[in-house]
Short mmCIF file of C-alpha atoms and ligand atoms in Angstrom, two decimals:
data_model
loop_
_atom_site.label_atom_id
_atom_site.label_comp_id
_atom_site.label_asym_id
_atom_site.label_seq_id
_atom_site.Cartn_x
_atom_site.Cartn_y
_atom_site.Cartn_z
CA MET A 16 84.43 64.93 49.22
CA LYS A 17 85.42 61.68 50.72
CA ILE A 18 88.99 61.41 51.97
CA THR A 19 90.73 58.02 52.04
CA ALA A 20 94.11 57.34 53.76
CA LEU A 21 96.35 54.88 51.89
CA ASP A 22 99.83 53.47 52.26
CA SER A 23 102.11 54.99 49.65
CA SER A 24 104.10 51.76 49.29
CA LYS A 25 101.08 50.14 47.55
CA ALA A 26 101.14 50.29 43.74
CA LEU A 27 99.44 53.40 42.32
CA THR A 28 95.95 52.85 40.94
CA SER A 29 94.66 55.08 38.18
CA THR A 30 94.00 58.74 39.13
CA PRO A 31 93.09 61.76 37.10
CA LEU A 32 95.44 63.90 39.17
CA LEU A 33 98.47 63.01 41.24
CA ALA A 34 99.91 65.70 43.51
CA ILE A 35 103.48 65.47 44.74
CA CYS A 36 105.15 67.91 47.14
CA ALA A 37 108.79 68.91 47.06
CA ALA A 38 110.86 71.35 49.14
CA LYS A 39 113.11 73.98 47.53
CA GLY A 40 115.92 72.38 45.56
CA GLU A 41 114.52 68.84 45.74
CA SER A 42 113.27 66.78 42.83
CA PRO A 43 109.81 65.36 43.40
CA VAL A 44 109.72 61.59 43.94
CA LEU A 45 107.38 60.14 41.34
CA PRO A 46 105.72 56.80 42.08
CA LYS A 47 106.90 53.83 39.99
CA GLY A 48 105.87 54.03 36.36
CA VAL A 49 104.65 57.65 36.38
CA LYS A 50 106.42 59.79 33.85
CA VAL A 51 106.20 63.46 32.87
CA SER A 52 107.94 65.49 30.23
CA ALA A 53 111.56 66.38 30.91
CA SER A 54 110.75 70.10 30.78
CA ALA A 55 108.07 69.81 33.45
CA GLU A 56 110.57 68.14 35.78
CA LYS A 57 113.33 70.58 34.92
CA ASP A 58 111.20 73.70 35.35
CA PHE A 59 109.91 72.78 38.82
CA LYS A 60 112.37 73.78 41.51
CA GLY A 61 110.22 73.28 44.65
CA SER A 62 110.13 77.06 45.33
CA ALA A 63 107.33 78.13 47.63
CA ARG A 64 103.98 78.08 45.85
CA LYS A 65 105.58 77.77 42.43
CA ASP A 66 103.46 74.77 41.39
CA ARG A 67 103.51 73.01 38.04
CA LEU A 68 100.57 71.16 36.52
CA THR A 69 101.46 68.83 33.62
CA ASP A 70 100.04 65.87 31.73
CA ALA A 71 101.66 62.54 32.59
CA THR A 72 103.35 60.78 29.77
CA GLY A 73 103.27 57.37 31.30
CA GLY A 74 101.89 55.45 34.29
CA ALA A 75 98.66 55.32 36.22
CA ALA A 76 98.15 59.04 36.62
CA GLU A 77 96.58 61.20 33.85
CA ARG A 78 98.04 64.50 35.17
CA VAL A 79 100.72 65.39 37.70
CA LEU A 80 100.81 68.47 39.88
CA PHE A 81 104.14 69.38 41.46
CA LEU A 82 103.59 71.42 44.60
CA GLY A 83 106.39 73.79 45.68
CA LEU A 84 106.81 73.91 49.48
CA GLY A 85 109.85 76.23 49.65
CA GLU A 86 112.59 76.00 52.23
CA ASN A 87 112.17 73.94 55.40
CA PRO A 88 108.53 73.09 55.05
CA GLY A 89 106.33 72.07 58.01
CA ALA A 90 102.62 71.62 58.73
CA GLU A 91 101.58 75.07 57.41
CA GLU A 92 103.17 74.49 54.01
CA LEU A 93 101.59 71.02 53.77
CA ARG A 94 98.11 72.36 54.66
CA GLN A 95 98.43 75.01 52.01
CA ALA A 96 99.81 72.62 49.39
CA ALA A 97 97.04 70.06 49.94
CA ALA A 98 94.48 72.83 49.54
CA ARG A 99 96.07 73.93 46.27
CA ALA A 100 95.91 70.32 45.05
CA VAL A 101 92.27 70.09 45.78
CA LYS A 102 91.58 73.43 44.19
CA ALA A 103 93.53 72.49 41.11
CA ALA A 104 91.42 69.31 40.79
CA LYS A 105 88.25 71.41 41.09
CA ALA A 106 89.44 73.95 38.53
CA GLN A 107 90.08 71.13 36.04
CA GLY A 108 86.60 69.72 36.72
CA LEU A 109 88.09 66.38 37.89
CA GLY A 110 86.30 63.80 40.08
CA ALA A 111 89.26 62.68 42.17
CA VAL A 112 92.74 63.65 43.30
CA ARG A 113 95.57 61.76 44.96
CA ILE A 114 98.07 63.51 47.17
CA GLN A 115 101.16 61.44 47.79
CA LEU A 116 103.97 61.81 50.24
CA SER A 117 107.20 59.74 50.38
CA SER A 118 108.59 58.43 53.66
CA THR A 119 111.76 60.53 53.32
CA SER A 120 109.69 63.71 52.89
CA ALA A 121 107.43 62.81 55.85
CA GLU A 122 110.44 62.27 58.07
CA ALA A 123 112.01 65.57 57.07
CA TRP A 124 108.85 67.64 57.31
CA GLY A 125 107.67 66.81 60.85
CA GLY A 126 107.03 63.11 60.98
CA ALA A 127 104.41 60.83 59.41
CA ALA A 128 101.58 61.54 61.88
CA ALA A 129 101.88 65.34 61.74
CA CYS A 130 102.18 65.32 57.95
CA GLY A 131 99.07 63.18 57.70
CA VAL A 132 97.10 65.58 59.89
CA ALA A 133 98.30 68.62 57.97
CA LEU A 134 97.59 67.20 54.48
CA ALA A 135 94.08 66.04 55.48
CA GLU A 136 93.26 69.39 57.11
CA GLY A 137 94.44 71.26 54.03
CA ALA A 138 92.46 69.09 51.64
CA VAL A 139 89.21 69.28 53.67
CA MET A 140 89.49 72.96 54.49
CA GLY A 141 90.70 73.92 50.99
CA ALA A 142 87.59 72.29 49.40
CA TYR A 143 85.16 74.39 51.47
CA ILE A 144 82.63 76.61 49.78
CA TYR A 145 79.84 78.21 51.76
CA THR A 146 76.43 77.48 50.24
CA GLY A 147 74.13 78.26 53.16
CA GLY A 148 72.52 81.26 51.37
CA LYS A 149 71.91 79.65 47.96
CA SER A 150 68.61 78.19 46.79
CA LYS A 151 70.34 75.79 44.48
CA PRO A 152 73.94 75.21 45.74
CA ALA A 153 76.43 74.29 43.00
CA VAL A 154 77.64 70.69 43.41
CA SER A 155 81.33 70.08 43.00
CA LYS A 156 82.46 67.23 40.73
CA LEU A 157 85.33 66.47 43.02
CA THR A 158 84.09 63.69 45.26
CA ARG A 159 87.19 61.67 46.12
CA CYS A 160 90.58 62.52 47.56
CA VAL A 161 93.20 59.87 48.34
CA ILE A 162 96.01 60.86 50.70
CA ALA A 163 98.88 58.39 50.48
CA GLY A 164 101.89 58.27 52.78
CA PRO A 165 104.13 56.02 54.86
CA GLY A 166 102.73 53.63 57.44
CA ALA A 167 99.90 53.36 60.01
CA LYS A 168 100.84 56.55 61.88
CA PHE A 169 100.43 58.56 58.70
CA ARG A 170 96.97 57.02 58.10
CA ALA A 171 95.88 57.72 61.67
CA GLY A 172 97.10 61.27 61.22
CA VAL A 173 95.03 61.66 58.05
CA ARG A 174 91.86 60.51 59.92
CA GLU A 175 92.55 62.91 62.70
CA GLY A 176 93.14 65.70 60.13
CA VAL A 177 89.74 64.91 58.54
CA SER A 178 88.00 65.24 61.90
CA LEU A 179 89.79 68.51 62.66
CA GLY A 180 89.15 69.90 59.16
CA GLU A 181 85.48 68.99 59.25
CA ALA A 182 85.16 70.60 62.72
CA ASN A 183 86.64 73.77 61.22
CA LEU A 184 84.10 73.65 58.32
CA TYR A 185 81.28 73.21 60.83
CA ALA A 186 82.46 76.30 62.73
CA ARG A 187 82.83 78.26 59.50
CA ASP A 188 79.24 77.33 58.41
CA LEU A 189 77.94 78.56 61.76
CA GLN A 190 79.81 81.83 61.31
CA ASN A 191 78.72 82.36 57.70
CA PHE A 192 75.00 81.92 58.27
CA ALA A 193 73.13 85.18 58.10
CA GLY A 194 71.85 86.77 61.28
CA ASN A 195 68.24 85.74 60.57
CA GLN A 196 69.37 82.12 59.83
CA LEU A 197 71.42 81.59 62.92
CA THR A 198 69.60 83.03 65.95
CA PRO A 199 70.42 82.14 69.59
CA ARG A 200 67.70 79.35 69.35
CA ALA A 201 69.17 78.01 66.13
CA LEU A 202 72.63 77.99 67.69
CA ALA A 203 71.28 76.10 70.73
CA ALA A 204 69.61 73.62 68.33
CA SER A 205 73.00 73.06 66.63
CA ALA A 206 74.60 72.40 70.04
CA LYS A 207 71.84 69.90 70.98
CA LYS A 208 72.45 68.11 67.66
CA LEU A 209 76.18 67.77 68.40
CA ALA A 210 75.37 65.89 71.57
CA THR A 211 73.53 63.22 69.52
CA ARG A 212 76.80 62.44 67.65
CA SER A 213 78.54 60.92 70.70
CA ALA A 214 77.57 59.16 73.95
CA GLN A 215 80.42 61.10 75.59
CA ILE A 216 78.74 64.50 74.89
CA THR A 217 75.77 65.97 76.62
CA CYS A 218 74.08 69.36 76.13
CA ARG A 219 71.87 71.47 78.34
CA VAL A 220 70.26 74.70 77.16
CA HIS A 221 69.08 77.31 79.69
CA ASP A 222 66.25 79.70 78.57
CA GLU A 223 65.61 83.21 79.75
CA ALA A 224 63.46 82.04 82.70
CA ALA A 225 66.39 79.93 83.92
CA MET A 226 68.79 82.85 83.45
CA LYS A 227 66.51 85.06 85.53
CA LYS A 228 66.52 82.48 88.30
CA MET A 229 70.30 82.35 88.21
CA GLY A 230 70.43 86.16 88.36
CA MET A 231 72.08 86.72 84.99
CA GLY A 232 71.12 90.37 84.70
CA LEU A 233 73.97 91.24 82.31
CA LEU A 234 73.07 88.62 79.68
CA LEU A 235 69.36 89.47 80.01
CA GLY A 236 70.19 93.15 79.85
CA VAL A 237 71.79 92.71 76.42
CA SER A 238 68.91 90.56 75.12
CA ARG A 239 66.23 93.03 76.27
CA GLY A 240 66.29 95.00 72.97
CA SER A 241 65.62 91.93 70.79
CA ILE A 242 62.51 89.81 70.14
CA GLU A 243 64.72 86.70 69.84
CA PRO A 244 65.12 85.10 73.23
CA ALA A 245 68.64 84.55 74.62
CA ARG A 246 70.08 81.12 75.30
CA LEU A 247 72.90 79.75 77.54
CA ILE A 248 74.29 76.57 76.09
CA HIS A 249 76.25 74.14 78.28
CA LEU A 250 77.95 71.21 76.52
CA VAL A 251 79.96 68.54 78.41
CA TYR A 252 82.46 65.98 77.02
CA LYS A 253 83.61 63.16 79.26
CA PRO A 254 86.67 61.10 78.30
CA ARG A 255 86.54 57.29 78.37
CA LYS A 256 89.19 57.11 81.09
CA LYS A 257 89.00 59.08 84.29
CA ALA A 258 89.77 62.73 83.53
CA LYS A 259 92.69 64.33 85.27
CA LYS A 260 91.51 67.87 84.60
CA ARG A 261 88.40 69.86 83.88
CA ILE A 262 88.57 72.59 81.27
CA ALA A 263 85.84 75.18 80.48
CA LEU A 264 85.70 76.76 77.05
CA VAL A 265 83.50 79.86 76.77
CA GLY A 266 82.46 81.43 73.50
CA LYS A 267 80.77 84.76 72.74
CA GLY A 268 77.57 83.91 70.87
CA LEU A 269 76.31 87.28 69.70
CA THR A 270 74.35 86.14 66.63
CA PHE A 271 74.04 89.79 65.54
CA ASP A 272 75.60 92.84 67.11
CA ALA A 273 73.96 96.13 65.88
CA GLY A 274 75.47 97.89 68.96
CA GLY A 275 72.12 98.40 70.68
CA ILE A 276 71.14 101.99 71.51
CA SER A 277 74.83 102.84 70.97
CA LEU A 278 74.13 101.88 67.41
CA LYS A 279 76.97 100.99 65.11
CA PRO A 280 77.55 102.82 61.77
CA SER A 281 75.70 101.01 58.88
CA GLY A 282 78.87 100.43 56.78
CA LYS A 283 79.86 96.74 57.12
CA MET A 284 77.31 96.28 59.89
CA ASP A 285 76.36 92.98 58.13
CA GLU A 286 79.68 91.63 59.28
CA MET A 287 78.38 91.61 62.85
CA ARG A 288 76.76 88.24 62.01
CA TYR A 289 80.27 86.98 62.78
CA ASP A 290 80.02 88.24 66.35
CA MET A 291 79.19 84.64 67.38
CA SER A 292 82.63 83.41 66.16
CA GLY A 293 83.75 82.51 69.71
CA SER A 294 80.75 80.28 70.05
CA ALA A 295 81.49 78.75 66.65
CA ALA A 296 84.98 77.85 67.84
CA VAL A 297 83.61 76.21 71.00
CA LEU A 298 80.89 74.24 69.17
CA GLY A 299 83.55 73.28 66.61
CA VAL A 300 85.59 71.70 69.44
CA PHE A 301 82.60 69.53 70.33
CA HIS A 302 82.19 68.59 66.69
CA ALA A 303 85.74 67.32 66.77
CA LEU A 304 85.32 65.63 70.17
CA ALA A 305 82.53 63.48 68.70
CA SER A 306 85.18 61.59 66.75
CA MET A 307 88.46 62.28 68.64
CA ASP A 308 89.50 61.65 72.22
CA VAL A 309 91.24 64.04 74.56
CA PRO A 310 92.34 63.12 78.14
CA VAL A 311 90.35 65.81 79.94
CA GLU A 312 86.75 66.69 80.79
CA VAL A 313 85.62 69.56 78.57
CA HIS A 314 82.81 72.00 79.23
CA GLY A 315 81.57 74.34 76.53
CA VAL A 316 79.58 77.36 77.70
CA VAL A 317 78.00 79.72 75.19
CA PRO A 318 75.94 82.78 76.12
CA SER A 319 73.97 83.67 73.02
CA SER A 320 71.95 86.76 72.29
CA GLU A 321 71.27 89.46 69.71
CA ASN A 322 72.19 93.09 70.52
CA LEU A 323 69.48 95.28 68.93
CA ALA A 324 67.70 98.52 69.78
CA ASP A 325 64.05 98.67 70.59
CA GLY A 326 61.91 100.38 73.26
CA MET A 327 62.94 97.76 75.86
CA ALA A 328 66.63 98.01 75.08
CA THR A 329 69.21 98.87 77.70
CA LYS A 330 70.12 102.59 77.55
CA PRO A 331 73.55 104.14 78.15
CA GLY A 332 73.81 104.68 81.87
CA ASP A 333 71.50 101.88 82.89
CA ILE A 334 72.71 99.58 85.63
CA HIS A 335 72.36 95.76 85.57
CA THR A 336 73.35 93.10 88.13
CA ALA A 337 75.51 90.11 87.27
CA MET A 338 74.97 86.57 88.54
CA ASP A 339 77.60 87.10 91.21
CA GLY A 340 75.92 90.29 92.43
CA THR A 341 78.31 92.75 90.77
CA THR A 342 76.45 95.86 89.51
CA VAL A 343 77.52 97.20 86.11
CA GLU A 344 76.85 100.64 84.60
CA ILE A 345 76.35 100.15 80.88
CA LEU A 346 77.98 103.28 79.44
CA ASN A 347 78.12 101.91 75.94
CA THR A 348 75.60 99.23 74.90
CA ASP A 349 77.95 98.20 72.07
CA ALA A 350 80.40 96.81 74.65
CA GLU A 351 77.96 93.89 75.11
CA GLY A 352 80.22 90.92 74.59
CA ARG A 353 81.85 91.35 77.99
CA LEU A 354 78.42 91.57 79.56
CA ILE A 355 77.10 88.26 78.29
CA LEU A 356 80.47 86.68 78.99
CA GLY A 357 80.58 88.15 82.45
CA ASP A 358 77.53 86.13 83.43
CA ALA A 359 78.81 83.06 81.55
CA LEU A 360 82.10 83.28 83.51
CA CYS A 361 80.19 83.57 86.83
CA TYR A 362 78.29 80.37 85.78
CA VAL A 363 81.59 78.69 85.03
CA ARG A 364 83.07 79.67 88.34
CA LYS A 365 80.06 78.74 90.43
CA ARG A 366 78.63 75.73 88.62
CA ILE A 367 81.56 74.08 86.78
CA LYS A 368 84.63 74.96 88.95
CA PRO A 369 87.18 74.00 86.20
CA ASP A 370 90.95 73.88 86.63
CA THR A 371 91.25 76.20 83.56
CA ALA A 372 88.84 78.40 81.70
CA ILE A 373 89.44 79.87 78.24
CA ASP A 374 87.11 82.27 76.61
CA LEU A 375 87.06 83.27 72.94
CA ALA A 376 85.37 86.39 71.77
CA THR A 377 85.16 88.93 68.90
CA LEU A 378 85.42 91.46 71.74
CA THR A 379 87.01 94.64 70.46
CA GLY A 380 87.78 96.62 67.37
CA SER A 381 90.94 97.74 69.09
CA VAL A 382 92.65 94.29 68.93
CA VAL A 383 92.17 94.52 65.13
CA VAL A 384 94.02 97.81 65.10
CA GLY A 385 96.77 96.46 67.30
CA LEU A 386 97.38 92.96 65.89
CA GLY A 387 95.60 92.87 62.52
CA HIS A 388 93.92 89.86 61.04
CA GLU A 389 96.52 87.12 61.36
CA ILE A 390 97.11 86.91 65.13
CA SER A 391 94.62 86.64 68.02
CA GLY A 392 95.15 88.66 71.16
CA MET A 393 95.84 86.41 74.14
CA TYR A 394 95.55 87.29 77.84
CA THR A 395 96.48 84.63 80.42
CA THR A 396 96.78 84.54 84.21
CA THR A 397 99.63 82.00 84.13
CA ASP A 398 102.76 81.72 82.01
CA GLU A 399 102.14 77.98 81.61
CA LEU A 400 98.82 78.61 79.90
CA ARG A 401 100.41 81.32 77.75
CA ASP A 402 103.14 78.88 76.59
CA ARG A 403 100.63 76.05 75.95
CA LEU A 404 98.35 78.25 73.89
CA SER A 405 101.34 79.77 71.98
CA ALA A 406 102.58 76.33 71.14
CA ALA A 407 99.11 75.21 69.99
CA GLY A 408 98.93 78.41 67.86
CA GLU A 409 102.18 77.58 66.16
CA ALA A 410 101.30 73.99 65.49
CA THR A 411 97.89 74.87 63.95
CA GLY A 412 98.68 78.06 62.10
CA GLU A 413 96.14 79.86 64.35
CA ALA A 414 98.71 82.22 65.91
CA VAL A 415 98.11 83.98 69.24
CA TRP A 416 100.08 86.85 70.79
CA PRO A 417 100.38 87.70 74.50
CA LEU A 418 98.95 91.04 75.71
CA PRO A 419 99.16 92.45 79.22
CA LEU A 420 96.46 92.46 81.94
CA LEU A 421 97.35 95.91 83.23
CA ASP A 422 96.18 96.89 86.70
CA GLY A 423 95.33 100.40 85.60
CA HIS A 424 92.68 99.17 83.28
CA MET A 425 90.99 97.22 86.08
CA LYS A 426 91.11 100.24 88.37
CA ASN A 427 89.67 102.43 85.64
CA LEU A 428 86.55 100.28 85.43
CA ARG A 429 85.73 101.26 89.07
CA GLY A 430 84.74 104.64 90.55
CA GLY A 431 81.34 105.16 88.78
CA PRO A 432 77.89 104.89 90.26
CA ALA A 433 77.91 101.06 89.98
CA ASP A 434 80.60 98.48 91.03
CA LEU A 435 81.98 98.46 87.52
CA ARG A 436 81.62 100.38 84.27
CA ASN A 437 81.40 98.31 81.12
CA ILE A 438 83.99 100.52 79.34
CA ASN A 439 87.09 102.41 80.48
CA GLN A 440 87.18 106.20 80.60
CA PRO A 441 88.21 107.60 77.23
CA ASN A 442 91.76 108.79 77.96
CA ILE A 443 93.31 105.49 78.95
CA GLY A 444 93.06 103.60 75.55
CA GLY A 445 93.94 99.97 75.27
CA GLY A 446 90.34 98.91 74.58
CA SER A 447 91.19 95.18 74.25
CA ILE A 448 92.94 95.24 77.60
CA ALA A 449 89.93 96.93 79.28
CA GLY A 450 87.62 94.23 77.89
CA ALA A 451 89.95 91.48 79.19
CA GLN A 452 90.12 93.08 82.68
CA PHE A 453 86.29 93.38 82.77
CA LEU A 454 86.01 89.64 82.09
CA ARG A 455 88.71 88.79 84.63
CA HIS A 456 86.62 90.31 87.39
CA PHE A 457 83.99 87.58 86.80
CA ILE A 458 86.20 84.53 86.52
CA GLY A 459 87.97 85.57 89.74
CA ASP A 460 91.50 84.71 90.94
CA GLU A 461 91.22 81.05 91.65
CA ILE A 462 90.78 79.58 88.23
CA GLU A 463 93.59 79.64 85.65
CA TRP A 464 92.14 81.69 82.81
CA SER A 465 92.77 82.98 79.35
CA HIS A 466 90.84 85.36 77.17
CA LEU A 467 91.37 85.22 73.43
CA ASP A 468 90.26 88.33 71.54
CA ILE A 469 89.60 86.95 68.06
CA ALA A 470 87.93 90.03 66.55
CA GLY A 471 90.67 90.29 63.90
CA THR A 472 91.16 86.65 63.06
CA ALA A 473 87.58 85.34 62.99
CA TRP A 474 86.86 86.48 59.44
CA GLY A 475 88.45 88.29 56.53
CA SER A 476 92.04 87.23 57.10
CA VAL A 477 94.61 86.95 54.32
CA ALA A 478 93.91 83.98 52.05
CA ARG A 479 96.17 81.03 52.83
CA ASP A 480 94.78 78.46 50.38
CA TYR A 481 92.96 76.41 53.04
CA VAL A 482 91.55 79.29 55.07
CA GLY A 483 91.15 83.11 54.86
CA GLY A 484 89.85 85.49 52.31
CA ARG A 485 86.13 86.20 52.58
CA GLY A 486 83.96 84.72 55.27
CA GLY A 487 84.60 83.01 58.63
CA THR A 488 87.89 81.31 59.32
CA GLY A 489 86.65 78.87 62.03
CA VAL A 490 89.56 80.13 64.15
CA GLY A 491 89.87 78.63 67.58
CA THR A 492 88.58 75.12 67.01
CA ARG A 493 91.84 73.60 65.83
CA LEU A 494 93.79 75.69 68.28
CA LEU A 495 91.84 74.44 71.26
CA MET A 496 91.80 70.84 70.08
CA GLU A 497 95.64 70.98 69.87
CA TYR A 498 95.75 72.49 73.41
CA LEU A 499 93.40 69.87 74.83
CA GLY A 500 95.15 67.01 73.11
CA ALA A 501 98.49 68.01 74.66
CA LEU A 502 97.17 68.06 78.24
CA LYS A 503 98.13 65.19 80.46
N1 LIG B 14 81.62 92.91 68.38
C1 LIG B 14 82.26 94.17 68.67
C2 LIG B 14 83.75 94.10 68.41
C3 LIG B 14 84.17 94.10 66.98
C4 LIG B 14 84.29 95.20 66.25
C5 LIG B 14 84.61 92.89 66.48
C6 LIG B 14 84.74 95.18 64.97
C7 LIG B 14 85.09 92.83 65.16
C8 LIG B 14 85.15 94.02 64.39
C9 LIG B 14 82.04 94.49 70.13
O1 LIG B 14 80.88 94.14 70.70
C10 LIG B 14 82.15 96.00 70.17
O2 LIG B 14 81.35 96.66 69.56
N2 LIG B 14 83.15 96.50 70.89
C11 LIG B 14 83.35 97.89 70.99
C12 LIG B 14 83.73 98.21 72.46
C13 LIG B 14 83.77 99.64 72.77
C14 LIG B 14 82.36 100.31 72.75
C15 LIG B 14 84.37 99.85 74.09
C16 LIG B 14 84.46 98.28 70.08
O3 LIG B 14 85.44 97.55 70.02
O4 LIG B 14 84.41 99.28 69.42
ZN1 LIG B 15 79.24 95.46 70.29
ZN1 LIG B 16 79.97 92.41 69.86
#
């Protein structure tokens, strides 16, 4: 579907469907000449999600869809409404849709630029269907979407929203691929391809021989049980102007997590294809960076492996050595995300030396118990980073919630036969905190750092028109782009 940004002050050209938003208690502003029946206008009250589709009785539109935004709408309501408009056009088998916003509405609902971004994101993301597993994917008739609103800022916002929406779909596709379709090598090939989209992006992929040289015994220890070789992906984005900061984004790229010798139960095990969602978020950022500028240098680091069980696999009790020399007793081979990330964080600390590092990982089942599917768990070493990520979460609808880095959980990792255990002793609980503290050991104290546990939000969240329901959500990409864009 091609999206075109237009100025709403231009006369309306013919469209099979015109979508107009209104807040609760407001009457929708119809463009000049467009008429609908009195009852359609009377029945529609702008209440949240109480939309009304009706035939037009005059003017350049064949049908009109009134979209109810409810009280005090903002970006989230606009994203959802745009997605409903696109879905309604699809359901009617139409070839085009036009979503129109008046200047008064834009001003009241967050400003022209933000409204443009939100409508475009909603339209792009709402039209998504995953077809990567079909031999003959169904082709949608809906090929054109016009988004009309006030002024140049609105149109620039729409273009930005398209880039962000498409980056989200790219991340979602990566997530949704089956484990045998998206292996560590396939993920690395995708990353390499991203680098061909922009002269500002480069990509280097380290193979197992290189990992061995660097001493990445934790990453290699996870990969041992699989025939598929592991990869360490390193993407770099350089801004046009001199960068004031260097940021490293690290994503867990477990393309399938069977648990290893500590094998997972078989129910829903297929969902462990999504255990690379952190890496999807990071690659998604680079997809967006190919068409959008941010003022900082961005590094994307993805350790990628499978976690399977064969005769070579790491056994509970085995000890492996990390890139920084730390020895780790692997008490549970299913706590593998922290192992591959441990080496990746050593690599970030030694080779990249960023101002800030943020990792994203489907790390623990325990964060799903604690926070559910709508909010990601967030650990930060500074309040500033916590506030920046919280603000980005609110702006993008990818909410994050602060959790504590408790000293007790760090202490509890020590005391075994190795320097660290990969899991806490059973009676302490707080599994997500233990995972975060394990990671913290490897990034060290000098680099500002955040860990986002996205195990609950990466797939299967509540449907919100443009995202959620079955399959991957692409969570993290828009959140991080918002964070990066706001840095000075
Ligand atoms: N990938 C899983 C975490 C996970 C579980 C994500 C369910 C989403 C849904 C991770 O590798 C894992 O298995 N973690 C274990 C850690 C435990 C052994 C300390 C977990 O959370 O059960
Ligand atoms: Zn696991
Ligand atoms: Zn895992």
